[in-house]
Coordinates of C-alpha atoms (C1' of nucleotides) in Angstrom, one line a residue:
Chain A
M1 CA 11.8 7.8 -5.8
E2 CA 14.7 8.5 -3.9
L3 CA 12.7 12.0 -3.5
P4 CA 12.7 13.2 0.6
T5 CA 8.8 13.6 0.5
W6 CA 8.6 10.0 -0.7
L7 CA 10.8 8.2 1.4
I8 CA 9.4 9.9 4.5
S9 CA 6.4 9.0 3.6
Q10 CA 7.2 5.5 3.3
T11 CA 8.9 5.2 6.0
S12 CA 6.2 7.2 7.6
A13 CA 3.9 3.8 6.5
Q14 CA 6.0 1.4 7.6
A15 CA 6.0 3.3 10.9
H16 CA 2.2 3.5 10.8
R17 CA 2.2 -0.3 9.9
L18 CA 4.1 -1.6 12.9
L19 CA 2.4 0.6 15.4
S20 CA -1.4 0.3 14.3
E21 CA -0.4 -3.4 14.4
A22 CA 1.3 -3.2 17.9
F23 CA -1.9 -1.0 19.4
A24 CA -4.8 -3.7 17.6
A25 CA -3.1 -6.2 19.6
I26 CA -4.0 -4.6 22.9
D27 CA -7.2 -3.1 21.4
S28 CA -6.3 0.9 20.5
R29 CA -5.1 2.7 18.0
G30 CA -3.5 5.6 17.7
Y31 CA -5.8 8.3 18.4
H32 CA -6.0 6.0 21.9
Y33 CA -2.5 6.6 23.1
R34 CA -2.4 10.1 22.0
L35 CA -4.9 11.1 24.1
L36 CA -3.8 8.6 27.5
A37 CA -0.4 9.8 26.8
A38 CA -1.5 13.5 27.0
L39 CA -3.8 12.7 30.4
E40 CA -0.9 10.7 31.7
E41 CA 1.4 13.7 31.4
F42 CA -0.7 16.6 32.0
G43 CA -2.8 15.5 34.1
P44 CA -6.5 15.5 33.8
A45 CA -7.8 18.3 31.1
S46 CA -11.0 19.6 28.6
Q47 CA -11.7 17.8 25.7
A48 CA -11.2 20.8 23.8
T49 CA -7.1 21.3 25.7
L50 CA -6.4 17.5 24.8
G51 CA -7.4 18.5 21.3
R52 CA -5.4 21.1 21.1
R53 CA -2.1 19.4 22.8
T54 CA -2.6 16.0 20.8
G55 CA -3.4 17.7 17.5
I56 CA -6.5 15.6 17.5
D57 CA -10.1 17.6 16.2
R58 CA -12.1 18.5 18.4
S59 CA -14.8 16.2 16.6
D60 CA -12.3 12.9 16.8
V61 CA -11.2 13.5 20.3
V62 CA -15.2 13.1 21.0
A63 CA -15.3 9.7 19.3
A64 CA -12.0 8.9 21.0
L65 CA -12.7 9.1 24.6
N66 CA -16.5 7.5 24.0
D67 CA -13.9 4.6 22.7
L68 CA -11.9 5.0 25.8
A69 CA -14.4 5.1 28.3
D70 CA -16.5 2.2 26.9
R71 CA -13.1 0.7 27.9
G72 CA -13.4 1.7 31.0
L73 CA -10.0 3.7 30.8
I74 CA -11.2 7.3 31.2
E75 CA -13.9 9.1 32.9
R76 CA -15.6 12.3 31.9
S77 CA -17.3 14.8 34.8
P78 CA -19.0 18.0 34.3
D79 CA -16.4 21.2 35.3
P80 CA -17.8 22.9 38.2
S81 CA -16.4 26.1 37.4
D82 CA -17.6 25.8 33.4
R83 CA -20.4 23.9 32.4
R84 CA -19.5 23.8 29.4
R85 CA -16.1 21.8 30.2
N86 CA -16.1 18.2 30.8
I87 CA -12.6 17.2 33.3
V88 CA -11.6 14.4 31.6
T89 CA -9.5 11.8 34.4
V90 CA -7.8 8.7 33.2
T91 CA -8.6 5.7 35.2
A92 CA -6.3 3.3 37.1
A93 CA -7.0 0.8 34.2
G94 CA -6.5 3.5 31.7
S95 CA -2.8 4.1 33.5
E96 CA -2.4 0.7 33.0
R97 CA -3.4 0.2 29.3
F98 CA -0.9 3.5 28.6
R99 CA 2.0 1.6 29.5
R100 CA 1.3 -1.0 27.9
L101 CA 0.6 0.7 24.6
D102 CA 4.1 3.1 25.8
K103 CA 5.9 -0.2 26.4
A104 CA 4.7 -1.2 22.5
L105 CA 5.8 1.5 20.9
A106 CA 9.3 1.4 22.3
G107 CA 9.4 -2.1 20.8
V108 CA 8.1 -0.7 17.6
Q109 CA 10.7 2.0 17.8
D110 CA 13.8 -1.0 18.0
D111 CA 12.0 -2.2 15.4
L112 CA 11.6 0.1 13.0
L113 CA 15.4 1.9 13.9
A114 CA 16.7 -1.3 14.0
P115 CA 19.7 -0.6 11.3
L116 CA 20.8 2.5 12.7
S117 CA 23.1 3.2 15.5
P118 CA 22.2 5.6 18.3
A119 CA 24.4 8.1 16.9
E120 CA 22.4 7.9 13.6
R121 CA 19.3 7.6 15.1
D122 CA 20.1 10.7 17.1
Q123 CA 20.7 12.7 14.2
L124 CA 17.6 11.4 12.4
V125 CA 16.2 12.9 15.3
A126 CA 17.5 16.2 15.1
L127 CA 16.6 16.8 11.6
L128 CA 13.6 16.3 12.3
T129 CA 12.6 17.7 14.7
R130 CA 14.4 21.3 12.8
V131 CA 12.3 20.5 10.1
L132 CA 9.1 20.5 12.2
A133 CA 10.0 23.2 14.6
H134 CA 9.8 25.0 10.8
H135 CA 6.4 24.1 10.1
N136 CA 5.3 24.3 13.4
P137 CA 6.4 27.6 15.0
E138 CA 5.1 27.5 18.4
Chain B
M1 CA 7.0 13.4 22.7
E2 CA 10.8 13.4 21.0
L3 CA 10.1 9.7 19.5
P4 CA 11.2 8.7 16.2
T5 CA 8.6 7.5 15.2
W6 CA 6.5 10.4 16.7
L7 CA 8.6 13.0 14.6
I8 CA 8.2 10.3 11.0
S9 CA 4.7 10.5 11.9
Q10 CA 4.3 14.0 11.9
T11 CA 6.5 15.0 9.7
S12 CA 4.4 12.8 7.2
A13 CA 1.7 14.2 8.3
Q14 CA 3.2 17.9 7.1
A15 CA 4.2 16.0 3.9
H16 CA 1.1 15.3 3.0
R17 CA -0.3 18.3 4.1
L18 CA 1.1 20.1 1.7
L19 CA 1.4 17.4 -0.9
S20 CA -2.4 16.9 -1.4
E21 CA -3.1 20.5 -1.2
A22 CA -0.6 20.8 -4.4
F23 CA -2.0 18.2 -5.6
A24 CA -5.7 19.2 -5.0
A25 CA -4.8 22.4 -7.0
I26 CA -4.4 20.2 -9.8
D27 CA -7.6 18.3 -10.2
S28 CA -5.5 14.8 -9.0
R29 CA -3.9 13.4 -5.8
G30 CA -0.9 10.5 -4.8
Y31 CA -2.1 7.8 -6.3
H32 CA -2.6 9.9 -9.5
Y33 CA 1.2 11.1 -9.5
R34 CA 2.4 8.1 -8.6
L35 CA 1.3 5.9 -11.6
L36 CA 1.8 8.8 -13.7
A37 CA 5.1 8.5 -12.0
A38 CA 5.4 4.4 -13.1
L39 CA 4.2 5.1 -16.3
E40 CA 6.8 7.7 -17.8
E41 CA 9.6 5.9 -15.7
F42 CA 8.8 2.4 -17.0
G43 CA 6.2 2.9 -19.9
P44 CA 3.0 1.0 -20.6
A45 CA 2.8 -1.8 -18.3
S46 CA -0.4 -3.8 -17.0
Q47 CA -2.1 -2.7 -14.2
A48 CA -1.0 -5.7 -12.0
T49 CA 2.5 -4.2 -12.8
L50 CA 1.5 -1.1 -12.0
G51 CA 0.4 -1.7 -8.6
R52 CA 3.9 -3.8 -8.1
R53 CA 5.6 -1.0 -9.2
T54 CA 3.7 2.0 -6.8
G55 CA 2.6 -0.8 -4.0
I56 CA -0.7 0.5 -4.5
D57 CA -3.4 -2.6 -4.1
R58 CA -4.8 -3.8 -7.2
S59 CA -8.1 -2.3 -6.5
D60 CA -6.7 1.2 -5.6
V61 CA -5.2 1.1 -8.7
V62 CA -8.4 0.2 -10.5
A63 CA -10.2 3.1 -9.3
A64 CA -7.2 5.4 -9.7
L65 CA -7.1 4.6 -13.9
N66 CA -10.3 4.8 -13.9
D67 CA -10.1 8.7 -12.6
L68 CA -7.3 9.5 -15.0
A69 CA -9.0 7.8 -18.3
D70 CA -11.6 9.7 -17.1
R71 CA -9.8 12.5 -17.3
G72 CA -8.1 11.6 -20.3
L73 CA -4.8 11.4 -18.8
I74 CA -4.2 7.6 -19.8
E75 CA -5.9 4.3 -22.2
R76 CA -6.3 1.4 -21.8
S77 CA -6.2 -1.1 -24.3
P78 CA -6.3 -5.0 -24.3
D79 CA -2.9 -7.0 -24.6
P80 CA -2.9 -9.1 -27.5
S81 CA -0.2 -11.7 -26.1
D82 CA -2.6 -12.1 -22.7
R83 CA -6.7 -11.3 -22.9
R84 CA -6.7 -11.3 -18.8
R85 CA -4.3 -7.5 -19.2
N86 CA -4.9 -4.0 -20.2
I87 CA -2.2 -2.5 -21.1
V88 CA -2.3 1.3 -19.8
T89 CA -0.6 4.3 -21.7
V90 CA 0.2 7.5 -20.7
T91 CA -1.7 10.3 -23.4
A92 CA 0.3 13.6 -24.0
A93 CA -2.3 15.2 -22.0
G94 CA -1.2 12.8 -19.2
S95 CA 2.3 13.6 -19.9
E96 CA 1.7 17.2 -19.4
R97 CA 0.0 16.7 -16.2
F98 CA 2.6 14.6 -14.8
R99 CA 5.4 17.3 -15.2
R100 CA 2.9 19.6 -13.5
L101 CA 2.4 17.9 -10.7
D102 CA 6.2 16.8 -10.8
K103 CA 7.0 20.5 -10.5
A104 CA 4.4 20.9 -7.6
L105 CA 6.1 18.7 -5.9
A106 CA 9.9 19.5 -6.3
G107 CA 8.0 23.2 -5.1
V108 CA 6.9 20.9 -1.8
Q109 CA 10.5 19.5 -1.7
D110 CA 12.0 22.8 -0.9
D111 CA 9.4 24.1 0.9
L112 CA 9.2 20.8 3.6
L113 CA 12.9 20.6 3.6
A114 CA 13.7 24.5 4.0
P115 CA 15.2 24.4 6.8
L116 CA 18.0 21.9 5.9
S117 CA 21.4 22.0 4.1
P118 CA 21.8 20.2 1.3
A119 CA 24.2 18.6 3.3
E120 CA 21.5 17.6 5.7
R121 CA 19.1 16.8 3.2
D122 CA 21.3 13.9 2.2
Q123 CA 21.8 12.7 5.7
L124 CA 18.0 12.5 6.0
V125 CA 18.2 10.8 2.7
A126 CA 20.5 8.5 3.0
L127 CA 19.1 7.7 6.6
L128 CA 15.1 6.8 5.8
T129 CA 16.8 5.6 2.7
R130 CA 18.4 2.7 5.3
V131 CA 15.6 2.2 7.0
L132 CA 13.5 1.5 4.3
A133 CA 15.8 -0.8 2.9
H134 CA 15.7 -2.5 6.3
H135 CA 12.0 -3.6 5.7
N136 CA 11.6 -3.9 2.3
P137 CA 14.4 -6.0 1.5
E138 CA 14.0 -6.3 -2.1
Chain C
dA1 C1' -8.2 -33.2 -18.9
dG2 C1' -7.6 -30.8 -14.4
dT3 C1' -5.3 -28.1 -10.5
dC4 C1' -3.0 -23.9 -9.7
dT5 C1' -2.0 -19.1 -10.2
dA6 C1' -2.3 -14.3 -12.0
dT7 C1' -5.6 -10.7 -13.5
dG8 C1' -9.4 -6.4 -13.5
dT9 C1' -13.0 -5.8 -11.2
dT10 C1' -16.7 -4.9 -7.1
dG11 C1' -17.3 -4.4 -2.7
dG12 C1' -16.4 -3.4 2.1
dT13 C1' -13.5 -1.9 6.2
dC14 C1' -10.5 1.2 8.5
dA15 C1' -7.7 4.4 10.7
dA16 C1' -6.6 9.8 9.8
dG17 C1' -7.8 14.0 9.0
dC18 C1' -10.8 17.8 8.0
dC19 C1' -14.8 20.9 7.8
dC20 C1' -19.1 22.7 9.1
dA21 C1' -23.5 23.3 12.1
dC22 C1' -26.2 22.8 16.5
dG23 C1' -27.5 23.8 21.1
dA24 C1' -26.0 25.9 25.7
dT25 C1' -22.5 28.1 28.3
dT26 C1' -19.9 31.7 29.3
dA27 C1' -17.2 35.8 27.9
dA28 C1' -16.4 40.6 25.4
dT29 C1' -18.4 44.8 24.2
dC30 C1' -21.4 47.9 23.6
Chain D
dG1 C1' -27.5 45.3 31.3
dA2 C1' -28.4 43.6 27.0
dT3 C1' -26.3 42.0 22.5
dT4 C1' -22.6 39.7 20.3
dA5 C1' -19.1 37.2 20.0
dA6 C1' -15.7 33.3 21.2
dT7 C1' -16.1 27.9 23.3
dC8 C1' -17.3 23.9 24.1
dG9 C1' -19.4 18.9 23.4
dT10 C1' -21.4 16.4 20.1
dG11 C1' -22.6 14.7 15.5
dG12 C1' -22.5 14.2 10.6
dG13 C1' -20.3 13.6 6.8
dC14 C1' -16.3 14.0 3.0
dT15 C1' -11.6 12.5 1.6
dT16 C1' -7.3 9.6 1.5
dG17 C1' -4.8 6.2 2.1
dA18 C1' -4.0 1.3 2.9
dC19 C1' -6.3 -3.9 3.5
dC20 C1' -9.3 -7.6 2.5
dA21 C1' -12.6 -10.7 0.4
dA22 C1' -14.7 -12.5 -3.4
dC23 C1' -15.3 -13.5 -8.3
dA24 C1' -15.2 -14.2 -13.5
dT25 C1' -12.2 -15.1 -16.8
dA26 C1' -7.8 -16.7 -18.9
dG27 C1' -3.0 -18.5 -18.7
dA28 C1' -0.2 -22.3 -16.5
dC29 C1' 1.6 -26.6 -15.3
dT30 C1' 0.6 -31.0 -14.2

DNA sequence: AGTCTATGTTGGTCAAGCCCACGATTAATC
DNA sequence: GATTAATCGTGGGCTTGACCAACATAGACT
């Protein structure tokens, strides 16, 4: 079992275990982080835009935003210039939550890649980036 | 978004998409392949052993073996030396199915890693192997 | 004997990803 | 300007993969 696909999926499973554990400890999950990250990086946006930026399906964006809104981390307001859209904004609590999640993520990075030197981590990143770019032609 | 964790999970998602598509075209899914592979590599085994070898939970092994048995790809027979156990055996059709799945998997490998040279593929494999070994101390 | 562990099985939960359909609204085309 | 097409938010459902709990049966160990 040394096939690349196997290794990648095993490594991903490992990363996933560490991540979901770390996120769960902060009452969150992957979708929450991805949405908050997109909002922090690009500012308020409509739900459809968020879906495109994060790669999350529209319908799943709805559910995740409901969760985030229930926790007071984001707010929806109608877009006056297009009444189909909601403008999604991060609250102060949301920003705070994002920072905590980001720290947790950094910890998981270190944990996961502990056996690799900085140069090797760069190598890994470069290889994966090229693989991804090939399948995701912008 | 150039964090290793993100890249790994995105690459895994891509691999997963390609794989499940290829497997679905042969009326199978990941668990089926993993179980058949373990049986082909190590020979007949009990369900608990299969679970340990593939990393699949006992209860999921049951369900996947049911699927495989429905398709006539494996057979269960009681172990005379331990009446708790079933001995799982691959049928001729199961071997044939495994070969088809294995070919499909090889195709996905090539597809996924198309942008990398053979040396780079080895590099990637080596890096991931070390990451995994660190978290899965045999 | 009795206790502890292993096995197969059923059942349930969760996260992630994906698709479909609907009503409402805006954009595009005739 | 009226009709068709596309977009948006929303709800619903489905599949895979991964996990966990419980239980009856069967072995193992003391």
